[in-house]
PDB file of C-alpha atoms and ligand atoms in Angstrom:
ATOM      1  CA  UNK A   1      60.927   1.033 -99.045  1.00  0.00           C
ATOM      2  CA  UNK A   2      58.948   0.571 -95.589  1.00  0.00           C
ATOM      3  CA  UNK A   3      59.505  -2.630 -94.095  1.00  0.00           C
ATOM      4  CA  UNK A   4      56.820  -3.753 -92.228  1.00  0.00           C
ATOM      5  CA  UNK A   5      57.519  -4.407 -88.290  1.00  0.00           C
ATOM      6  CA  UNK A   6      55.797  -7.013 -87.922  1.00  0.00           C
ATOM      7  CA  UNK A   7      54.804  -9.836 -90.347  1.00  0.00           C
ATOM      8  CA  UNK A   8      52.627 -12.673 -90.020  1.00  0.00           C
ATOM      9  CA  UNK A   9      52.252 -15.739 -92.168  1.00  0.00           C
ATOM     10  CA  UNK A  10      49.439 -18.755 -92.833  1.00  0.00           C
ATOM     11  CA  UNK A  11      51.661 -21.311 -94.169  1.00  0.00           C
ATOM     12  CA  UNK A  12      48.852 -23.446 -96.216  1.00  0.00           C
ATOM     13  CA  UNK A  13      49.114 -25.943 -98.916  1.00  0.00           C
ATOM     14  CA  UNK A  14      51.758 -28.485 -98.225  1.00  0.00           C
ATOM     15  CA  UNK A  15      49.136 -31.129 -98.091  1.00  0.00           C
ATOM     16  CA  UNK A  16      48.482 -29.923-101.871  1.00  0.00           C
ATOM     17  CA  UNK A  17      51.924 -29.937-102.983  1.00  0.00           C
ATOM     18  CA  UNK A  18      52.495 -33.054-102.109  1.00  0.00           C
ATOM     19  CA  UNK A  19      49.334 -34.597-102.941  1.00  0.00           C
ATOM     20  CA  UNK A  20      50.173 -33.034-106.814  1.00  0.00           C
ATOM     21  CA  UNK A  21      52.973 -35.089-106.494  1.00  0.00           C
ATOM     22  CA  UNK A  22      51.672 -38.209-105.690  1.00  0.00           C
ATOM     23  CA  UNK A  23      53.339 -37.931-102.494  1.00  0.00           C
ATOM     24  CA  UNK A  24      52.243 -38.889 -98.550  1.00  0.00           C
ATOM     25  CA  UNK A  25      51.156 -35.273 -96.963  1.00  0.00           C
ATOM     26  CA  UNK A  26      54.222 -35.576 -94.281  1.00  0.00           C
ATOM     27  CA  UNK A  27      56.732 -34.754 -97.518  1.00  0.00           C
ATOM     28  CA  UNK A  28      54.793 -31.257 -97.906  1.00  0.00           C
ATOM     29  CA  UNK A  29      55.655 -30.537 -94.936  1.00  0.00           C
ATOM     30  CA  UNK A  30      58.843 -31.603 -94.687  1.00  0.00           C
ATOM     31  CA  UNK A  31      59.355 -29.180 -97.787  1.00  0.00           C
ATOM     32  CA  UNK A  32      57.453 -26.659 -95.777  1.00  0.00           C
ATOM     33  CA  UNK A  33      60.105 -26.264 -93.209  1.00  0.00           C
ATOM     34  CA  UNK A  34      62.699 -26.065 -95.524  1.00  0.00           C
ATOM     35  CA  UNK A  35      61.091 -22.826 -96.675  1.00  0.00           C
ATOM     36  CA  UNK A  36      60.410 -21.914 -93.070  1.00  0.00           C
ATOM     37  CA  UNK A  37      64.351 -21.974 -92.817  1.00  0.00           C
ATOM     38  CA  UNK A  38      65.092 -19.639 -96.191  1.00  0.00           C
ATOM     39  CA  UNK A  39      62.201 -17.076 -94.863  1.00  0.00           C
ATOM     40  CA  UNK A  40      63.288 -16.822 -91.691  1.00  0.00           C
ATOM     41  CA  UNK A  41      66.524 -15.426 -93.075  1.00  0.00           C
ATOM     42  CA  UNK A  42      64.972 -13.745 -96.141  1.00  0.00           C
ATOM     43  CA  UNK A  43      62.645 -11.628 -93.360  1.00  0.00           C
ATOM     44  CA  UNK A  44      65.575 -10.966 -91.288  1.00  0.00           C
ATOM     45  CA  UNK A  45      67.703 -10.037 -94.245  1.00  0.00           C
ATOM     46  CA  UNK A  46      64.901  -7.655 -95.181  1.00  0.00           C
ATOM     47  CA  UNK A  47      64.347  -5.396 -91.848  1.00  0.00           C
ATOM     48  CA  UNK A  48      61.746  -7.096 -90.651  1.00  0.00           C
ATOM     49  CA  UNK A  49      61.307  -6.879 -86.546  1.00  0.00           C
ATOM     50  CA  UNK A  50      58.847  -9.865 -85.803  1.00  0.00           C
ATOM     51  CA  UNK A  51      58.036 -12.584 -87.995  1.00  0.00           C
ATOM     52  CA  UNK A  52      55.284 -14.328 -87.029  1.00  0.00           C
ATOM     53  CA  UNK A  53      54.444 -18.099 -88.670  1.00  0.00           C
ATOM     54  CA  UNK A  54      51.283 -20.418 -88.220  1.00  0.00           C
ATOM     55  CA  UNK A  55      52.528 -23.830 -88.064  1.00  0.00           C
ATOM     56  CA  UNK A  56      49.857 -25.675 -85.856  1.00  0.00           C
ATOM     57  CA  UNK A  57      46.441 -24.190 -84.988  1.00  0.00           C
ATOM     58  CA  UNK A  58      44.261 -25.722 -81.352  1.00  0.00           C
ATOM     59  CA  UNK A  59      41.663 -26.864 -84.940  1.00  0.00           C
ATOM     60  CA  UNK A  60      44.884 -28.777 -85.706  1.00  0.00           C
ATOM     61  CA  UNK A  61      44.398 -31.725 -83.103  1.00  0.00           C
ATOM     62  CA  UNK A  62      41.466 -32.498 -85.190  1.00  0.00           C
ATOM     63  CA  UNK A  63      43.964 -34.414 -87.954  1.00  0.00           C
ATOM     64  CA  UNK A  64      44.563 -37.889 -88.044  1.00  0.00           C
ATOM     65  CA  UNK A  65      46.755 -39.321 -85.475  1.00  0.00           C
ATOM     66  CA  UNK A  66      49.498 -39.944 -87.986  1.00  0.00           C
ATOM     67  CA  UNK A  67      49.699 -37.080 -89.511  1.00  0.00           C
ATOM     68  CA  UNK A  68      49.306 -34.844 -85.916  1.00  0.00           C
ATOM     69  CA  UNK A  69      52.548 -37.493 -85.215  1.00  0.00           C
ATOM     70  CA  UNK A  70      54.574 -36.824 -87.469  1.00  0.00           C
ATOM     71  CA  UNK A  71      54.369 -33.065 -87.360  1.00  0.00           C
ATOM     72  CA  UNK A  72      55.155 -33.170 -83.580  1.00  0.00           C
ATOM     73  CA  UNK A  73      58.419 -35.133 -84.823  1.00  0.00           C
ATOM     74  CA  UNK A  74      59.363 -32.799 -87.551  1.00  0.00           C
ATOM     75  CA  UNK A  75      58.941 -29.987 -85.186  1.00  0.00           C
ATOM     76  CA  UNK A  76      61.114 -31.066 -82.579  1.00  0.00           C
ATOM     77  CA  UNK A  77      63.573 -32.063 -85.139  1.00  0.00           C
ATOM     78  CA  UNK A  78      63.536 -28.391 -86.186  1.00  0.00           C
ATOM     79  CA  UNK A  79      63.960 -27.030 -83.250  1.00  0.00           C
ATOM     80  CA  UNK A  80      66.917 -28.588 -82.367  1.00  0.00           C
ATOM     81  CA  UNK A  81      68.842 -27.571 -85.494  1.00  0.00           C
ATOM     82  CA  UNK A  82      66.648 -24.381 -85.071  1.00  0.00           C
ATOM     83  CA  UNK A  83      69.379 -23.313 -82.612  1.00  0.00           C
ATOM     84  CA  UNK A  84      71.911 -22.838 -84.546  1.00  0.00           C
ATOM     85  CA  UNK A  85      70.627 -20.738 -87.415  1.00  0.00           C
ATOM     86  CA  UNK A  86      68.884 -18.345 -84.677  1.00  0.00           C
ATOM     87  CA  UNK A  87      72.449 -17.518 -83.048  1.00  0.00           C
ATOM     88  CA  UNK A  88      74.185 -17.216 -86.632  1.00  0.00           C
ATOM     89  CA  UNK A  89      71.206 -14.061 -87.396  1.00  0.00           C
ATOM     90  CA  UNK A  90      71.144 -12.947 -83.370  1.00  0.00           C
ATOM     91  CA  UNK A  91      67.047 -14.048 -83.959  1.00  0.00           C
ATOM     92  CA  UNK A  92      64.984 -14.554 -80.869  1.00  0.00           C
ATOM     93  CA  UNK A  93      62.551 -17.562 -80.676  1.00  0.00           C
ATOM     94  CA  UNK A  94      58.814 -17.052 -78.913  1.00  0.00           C
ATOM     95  CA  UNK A  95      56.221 -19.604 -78.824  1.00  0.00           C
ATOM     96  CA  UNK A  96      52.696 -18.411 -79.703  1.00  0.00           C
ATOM     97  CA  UNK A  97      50.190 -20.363 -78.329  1.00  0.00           C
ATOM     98  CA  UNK A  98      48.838 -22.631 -75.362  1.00  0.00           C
ATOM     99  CA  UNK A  99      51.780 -24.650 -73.823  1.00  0.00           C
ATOM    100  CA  UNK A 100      49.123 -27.077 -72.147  1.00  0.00           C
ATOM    101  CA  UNK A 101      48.106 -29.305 -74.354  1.00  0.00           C
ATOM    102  CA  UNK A 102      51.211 -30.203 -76.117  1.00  0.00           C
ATOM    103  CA  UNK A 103      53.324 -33.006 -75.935  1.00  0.00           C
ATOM    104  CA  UNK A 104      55.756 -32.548 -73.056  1.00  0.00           C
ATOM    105  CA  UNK A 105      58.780 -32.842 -75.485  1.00  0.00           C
ATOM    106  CA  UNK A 106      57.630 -30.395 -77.231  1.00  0.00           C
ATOM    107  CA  UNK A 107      56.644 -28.012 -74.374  1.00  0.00           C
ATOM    108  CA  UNK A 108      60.352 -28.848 -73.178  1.00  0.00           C
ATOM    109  CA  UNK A 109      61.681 -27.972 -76.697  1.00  0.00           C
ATOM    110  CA  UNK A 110      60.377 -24.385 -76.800  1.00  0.00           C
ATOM    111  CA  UNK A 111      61.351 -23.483 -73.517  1.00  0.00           C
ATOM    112  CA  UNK A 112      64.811 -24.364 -73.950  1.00  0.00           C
ATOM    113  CA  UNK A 113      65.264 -22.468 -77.098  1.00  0.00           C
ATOM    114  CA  UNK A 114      63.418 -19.622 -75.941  1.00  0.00           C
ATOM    115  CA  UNK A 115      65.570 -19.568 -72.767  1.00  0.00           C
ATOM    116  CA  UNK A 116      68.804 -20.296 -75.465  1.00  0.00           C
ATOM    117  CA  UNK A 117      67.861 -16.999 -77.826  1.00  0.00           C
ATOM    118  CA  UNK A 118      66.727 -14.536 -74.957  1.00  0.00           C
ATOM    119  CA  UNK A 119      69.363 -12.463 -75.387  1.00  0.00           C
ATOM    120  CA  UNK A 120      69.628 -11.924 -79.415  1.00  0.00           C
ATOM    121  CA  UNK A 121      68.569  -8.418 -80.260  1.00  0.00           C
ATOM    122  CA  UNK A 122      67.606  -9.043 -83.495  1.00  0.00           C
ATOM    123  CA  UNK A 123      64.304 -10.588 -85.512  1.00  0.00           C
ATOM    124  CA  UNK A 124      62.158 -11.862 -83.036  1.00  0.00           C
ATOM    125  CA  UNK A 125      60.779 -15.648 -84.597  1.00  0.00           C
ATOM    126  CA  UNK A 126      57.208 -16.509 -83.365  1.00  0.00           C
ATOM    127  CA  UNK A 127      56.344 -19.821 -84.002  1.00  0.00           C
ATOM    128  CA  UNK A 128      52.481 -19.989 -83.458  1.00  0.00           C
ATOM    129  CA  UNK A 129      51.931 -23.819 -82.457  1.00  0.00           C
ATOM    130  CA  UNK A 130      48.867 -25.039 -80.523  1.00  0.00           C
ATOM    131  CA  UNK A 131      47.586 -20.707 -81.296  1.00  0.00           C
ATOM    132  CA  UNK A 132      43.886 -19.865 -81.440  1.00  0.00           C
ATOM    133  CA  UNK A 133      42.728 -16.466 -81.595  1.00  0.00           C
ATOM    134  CA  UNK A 134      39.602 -17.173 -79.464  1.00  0.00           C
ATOM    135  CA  UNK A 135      41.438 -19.238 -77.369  1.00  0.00           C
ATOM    136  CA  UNK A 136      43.901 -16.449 -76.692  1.00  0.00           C
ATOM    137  CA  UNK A 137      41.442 -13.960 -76.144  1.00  0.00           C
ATOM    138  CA  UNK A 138      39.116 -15.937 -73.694  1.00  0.00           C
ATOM    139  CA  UNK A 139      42.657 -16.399 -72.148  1.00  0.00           C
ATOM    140  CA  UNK A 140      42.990 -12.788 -72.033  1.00  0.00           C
ATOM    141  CA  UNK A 141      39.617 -12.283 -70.311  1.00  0.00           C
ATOM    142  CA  UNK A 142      39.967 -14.716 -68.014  1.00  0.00           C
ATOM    143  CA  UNK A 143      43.365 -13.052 -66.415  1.00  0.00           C
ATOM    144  CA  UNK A 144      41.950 -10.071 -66.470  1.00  0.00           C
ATOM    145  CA  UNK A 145      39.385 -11.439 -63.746  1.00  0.00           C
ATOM    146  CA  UNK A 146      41.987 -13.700 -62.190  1.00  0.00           C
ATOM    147  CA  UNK A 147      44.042 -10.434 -61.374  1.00  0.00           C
ATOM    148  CA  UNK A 148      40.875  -8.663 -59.910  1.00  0.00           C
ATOM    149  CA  UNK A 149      40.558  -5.748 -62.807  1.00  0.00           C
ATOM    150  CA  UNK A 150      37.085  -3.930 -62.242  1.00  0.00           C
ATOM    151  CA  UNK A 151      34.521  -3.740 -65.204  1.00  0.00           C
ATOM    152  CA  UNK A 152      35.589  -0.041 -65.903  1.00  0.00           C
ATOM    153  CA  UNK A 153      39.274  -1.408 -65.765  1.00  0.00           C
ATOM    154  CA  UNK A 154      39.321  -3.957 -68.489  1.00  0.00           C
ATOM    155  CA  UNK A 155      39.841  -1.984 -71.503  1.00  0.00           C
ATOM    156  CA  UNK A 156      41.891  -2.816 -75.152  1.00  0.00           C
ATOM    157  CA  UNK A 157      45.271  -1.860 -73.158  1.00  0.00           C
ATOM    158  CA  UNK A 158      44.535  -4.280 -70.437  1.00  0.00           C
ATOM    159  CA  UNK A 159      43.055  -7.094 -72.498  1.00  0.00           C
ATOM    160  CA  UNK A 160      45.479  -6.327 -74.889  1.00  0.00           C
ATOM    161  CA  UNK A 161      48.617  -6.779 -72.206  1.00  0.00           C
ATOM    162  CA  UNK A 162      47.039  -9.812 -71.642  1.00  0.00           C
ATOM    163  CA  UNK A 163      47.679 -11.458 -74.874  1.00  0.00           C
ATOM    164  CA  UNK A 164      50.193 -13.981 -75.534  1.00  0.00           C
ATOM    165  CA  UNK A 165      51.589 -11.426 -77.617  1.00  0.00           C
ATOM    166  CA  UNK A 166      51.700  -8.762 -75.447  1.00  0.00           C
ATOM    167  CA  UNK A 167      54.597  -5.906 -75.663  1.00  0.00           C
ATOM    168  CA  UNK A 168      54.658  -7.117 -79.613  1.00  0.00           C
ATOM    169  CA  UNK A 169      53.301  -4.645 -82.527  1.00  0.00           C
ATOM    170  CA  UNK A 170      50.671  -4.862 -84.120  1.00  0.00           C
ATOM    171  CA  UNK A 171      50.596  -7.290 -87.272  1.00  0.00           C
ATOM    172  CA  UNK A 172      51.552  -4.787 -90.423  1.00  0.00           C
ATOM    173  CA  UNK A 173      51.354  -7.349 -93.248  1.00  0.00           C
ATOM    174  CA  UNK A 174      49.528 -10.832 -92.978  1.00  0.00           C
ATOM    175  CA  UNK A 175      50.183 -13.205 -95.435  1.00  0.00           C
ATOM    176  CA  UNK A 176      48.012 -15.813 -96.556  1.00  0.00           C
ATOM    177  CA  UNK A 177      49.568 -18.672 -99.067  1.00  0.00           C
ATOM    178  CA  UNK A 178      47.495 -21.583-101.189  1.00  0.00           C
ATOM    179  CA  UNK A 179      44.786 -19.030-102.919  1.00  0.00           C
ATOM    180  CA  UNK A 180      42.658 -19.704 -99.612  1.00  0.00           C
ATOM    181  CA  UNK A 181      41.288 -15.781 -98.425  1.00  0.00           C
ATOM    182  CA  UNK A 182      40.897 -16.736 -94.958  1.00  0.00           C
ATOM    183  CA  UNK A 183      42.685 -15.732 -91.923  1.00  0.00           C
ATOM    184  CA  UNK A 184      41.474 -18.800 -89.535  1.00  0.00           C
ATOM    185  CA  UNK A 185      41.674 -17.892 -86.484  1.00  0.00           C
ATOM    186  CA  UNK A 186      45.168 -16.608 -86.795  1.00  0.00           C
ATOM    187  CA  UNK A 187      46.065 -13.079 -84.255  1.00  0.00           C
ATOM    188  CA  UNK A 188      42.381 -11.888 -85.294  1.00  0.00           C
ATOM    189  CA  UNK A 189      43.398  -8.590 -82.567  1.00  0.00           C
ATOM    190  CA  UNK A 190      46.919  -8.286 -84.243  1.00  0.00           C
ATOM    191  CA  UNK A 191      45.919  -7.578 -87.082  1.00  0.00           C
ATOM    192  CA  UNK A 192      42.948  -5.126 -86.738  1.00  0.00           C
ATOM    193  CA  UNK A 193      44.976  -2.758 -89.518  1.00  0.00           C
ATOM    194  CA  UNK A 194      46.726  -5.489 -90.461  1.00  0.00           C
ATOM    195  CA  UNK A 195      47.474  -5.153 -94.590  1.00  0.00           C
ATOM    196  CA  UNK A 196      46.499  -8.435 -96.630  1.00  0.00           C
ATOM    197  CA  UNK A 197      48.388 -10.028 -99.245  1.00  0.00           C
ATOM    198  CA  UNK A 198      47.200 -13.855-100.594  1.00  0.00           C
ATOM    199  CA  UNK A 199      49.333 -15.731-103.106  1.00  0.00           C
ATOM    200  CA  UNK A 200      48.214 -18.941-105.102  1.00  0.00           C
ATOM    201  CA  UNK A 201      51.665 -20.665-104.573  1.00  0.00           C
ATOM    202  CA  UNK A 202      51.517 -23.425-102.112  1.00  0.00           C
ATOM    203  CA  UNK A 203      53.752 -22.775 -99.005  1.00  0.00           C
ATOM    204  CA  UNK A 204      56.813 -25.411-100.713  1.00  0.00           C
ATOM    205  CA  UNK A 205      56.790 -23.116-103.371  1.00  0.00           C
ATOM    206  CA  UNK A 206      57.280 -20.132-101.393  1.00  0.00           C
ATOM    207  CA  UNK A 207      60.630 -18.063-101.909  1.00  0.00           C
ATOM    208  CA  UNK A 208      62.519 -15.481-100.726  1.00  0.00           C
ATOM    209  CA  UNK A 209      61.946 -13.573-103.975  1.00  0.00           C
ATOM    210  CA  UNK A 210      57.848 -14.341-103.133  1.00  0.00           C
ATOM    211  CA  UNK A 211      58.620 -12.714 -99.882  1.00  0.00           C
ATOM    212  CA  UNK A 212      60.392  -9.775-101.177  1.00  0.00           C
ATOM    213  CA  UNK A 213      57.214  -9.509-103.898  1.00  0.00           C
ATOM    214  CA  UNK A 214      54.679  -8.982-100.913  1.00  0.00           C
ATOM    215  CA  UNK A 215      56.979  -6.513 -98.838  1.00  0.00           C
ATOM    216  CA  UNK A 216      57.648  -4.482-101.747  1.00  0.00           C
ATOM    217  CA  UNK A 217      53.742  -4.673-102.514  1.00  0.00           C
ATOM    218  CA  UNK A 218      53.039  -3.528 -98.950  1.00  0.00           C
ATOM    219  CA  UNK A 219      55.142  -0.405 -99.650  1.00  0.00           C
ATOM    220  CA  UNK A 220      52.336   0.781-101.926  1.00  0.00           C
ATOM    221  CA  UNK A 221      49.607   0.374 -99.969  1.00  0.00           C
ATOM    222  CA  UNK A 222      48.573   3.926 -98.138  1.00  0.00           C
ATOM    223  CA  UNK A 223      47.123   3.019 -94.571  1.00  0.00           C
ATOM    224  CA  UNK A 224      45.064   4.818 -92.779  1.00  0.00           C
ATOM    225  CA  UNK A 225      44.079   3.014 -89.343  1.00  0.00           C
ATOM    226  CA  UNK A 226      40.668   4.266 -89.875  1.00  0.00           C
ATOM    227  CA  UNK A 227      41.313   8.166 -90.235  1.00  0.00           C
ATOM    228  CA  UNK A 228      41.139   9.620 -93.467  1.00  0.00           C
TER     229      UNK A 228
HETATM  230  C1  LIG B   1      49.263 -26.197 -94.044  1.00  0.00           C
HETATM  231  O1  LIG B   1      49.310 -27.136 -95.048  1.00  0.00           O
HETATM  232  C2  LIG B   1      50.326 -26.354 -93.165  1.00  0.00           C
HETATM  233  C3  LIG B   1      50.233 -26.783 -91.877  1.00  0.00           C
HETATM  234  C4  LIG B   1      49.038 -27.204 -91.170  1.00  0.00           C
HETATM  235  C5  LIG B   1      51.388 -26.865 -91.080  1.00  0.00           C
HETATM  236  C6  LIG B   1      52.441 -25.879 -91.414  1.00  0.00           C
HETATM  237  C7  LIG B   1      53.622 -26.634 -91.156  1.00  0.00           C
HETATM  238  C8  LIG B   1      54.800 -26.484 -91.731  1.00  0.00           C
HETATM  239  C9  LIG B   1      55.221 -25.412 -92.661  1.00  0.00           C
HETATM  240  C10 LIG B   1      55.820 -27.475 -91.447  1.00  0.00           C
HETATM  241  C11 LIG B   1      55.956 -27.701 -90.023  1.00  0.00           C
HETATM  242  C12 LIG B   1      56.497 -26.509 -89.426  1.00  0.00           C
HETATM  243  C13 LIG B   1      57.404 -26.568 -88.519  1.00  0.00           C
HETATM  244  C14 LIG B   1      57.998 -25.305 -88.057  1.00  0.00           C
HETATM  245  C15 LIG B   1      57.872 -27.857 -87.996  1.00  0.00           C
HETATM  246  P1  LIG B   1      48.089 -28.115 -95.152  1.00  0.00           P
HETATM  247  O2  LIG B   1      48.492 -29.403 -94.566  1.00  0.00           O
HETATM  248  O3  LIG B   1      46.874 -27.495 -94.559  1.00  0.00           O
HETATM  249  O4  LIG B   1      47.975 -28.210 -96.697  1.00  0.00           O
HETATM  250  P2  LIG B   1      46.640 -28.406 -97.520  1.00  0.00           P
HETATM  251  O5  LIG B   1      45.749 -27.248 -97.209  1.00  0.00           O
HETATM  252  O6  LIG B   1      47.134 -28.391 -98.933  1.00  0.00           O
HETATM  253  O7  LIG B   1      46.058 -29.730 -97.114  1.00  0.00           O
END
């Protein structure tokens, strides 16, 4: 089987979950990050280099107050027990995304486990919070004026380098979860060649078996970047 290098997640639908339920939206999530947990060590388990998820887009903001709350309180909560689990697998943790423009806790949170997981050598965990592909890539363009590049100089190596993802592959398999086909503004450059796999099952309902189904999947697919 080829595991893919590099896979990337849209974790959508705990809103639905819970709502089927008859439950406030906060419990879906909750639930979500209990199945962040199990495929964070299902992906590692499996081979997988990077594991890219989508937890909180720049779009995001635009929720009510309560709800943006409360997610900025569950994910501060899970990053401090994050710790522990990341040293038990020798995972790294990288934040995706704009540090301005979060709460300072938080900011202060993803340093400090970043700085706490530098030196695992395994899985590499990006956790996209505040991410937006156009952001990033107006980010990109931006630096690449800041640091003087000429017209003829800015090409896809040095926008590319520029990237909040820089030195990381290419997305391989981006997966999409809640029957929704879209990829929302999610590492639109990554994953150029990236192969697509959507599931109807709401992120809660998510398993490591699920996970397993779409690598194995991937395996069939032939790629051919374009060539023939
Ligand atoms: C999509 O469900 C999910 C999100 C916007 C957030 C993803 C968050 C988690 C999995 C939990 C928080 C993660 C961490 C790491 C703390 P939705 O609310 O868009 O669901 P809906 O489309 O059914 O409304």
């Amino acid at each position: 089987m080829t595991v893919p290098t590099h896979v990337a997640i849209i974790m959508d639908g705990n809103g639905r979950w819970a709502a089927q339920k008859g439950w406030p939206r906060i419990k879906g999530h909750k639930a979500g990050v209990q199945v962040v947990e199990r495929i964070l060590e299902a992906a590692s388990d499996a081979g997988v280099r990077h594991l890219s998820l989508y937890a909180f887009s720049t779009e995001n903001w635009k929720r009510p107050p309560l709800e943006v709350g409360a997610l900025m309180a569950l994910l501060r909560m899970y990053l401090r027990m994050l710790v522990h689990q990341l040293a038990r697998k020798g995972i790294r943790f990288h934040h995706l995304g704009a540090l301005q423009g979060m709460p300072t806790g938080v900011q202060a949170d993803m340093r400090a486990l970043e700085e706490a997981t530098a030196k695992n050598t395994g899985m590499t965990f990006h956790l996209a919070v505040n991410y937006g592909s156009r952001l990033e890539l107006a980010q990109a363009a931006r630096r690449c004026v800041e640091d003087g590049l000429s017209a003829e100089e800015i090409n896809e190596t040095s926008l590319g380098a520029r990237l909040w993802t820089a030195g990381i592959p290419d997305v391989d398999l981006l997966i999409r979860t809640s029957g929704e086909h879209r990829i929302s503004n999610f590492l639109l450059w990554q994953s150029a060649y990236a192969e697509l796999y959507m599931t109807d099952l709401l992120w809660p309902d998510f398993s490591p078996a699920d996970l397993r189904a779409a690598l194995e999947d991937y395996t069939q697919r032939e790629r051919r970047f374009g060539g023939i």
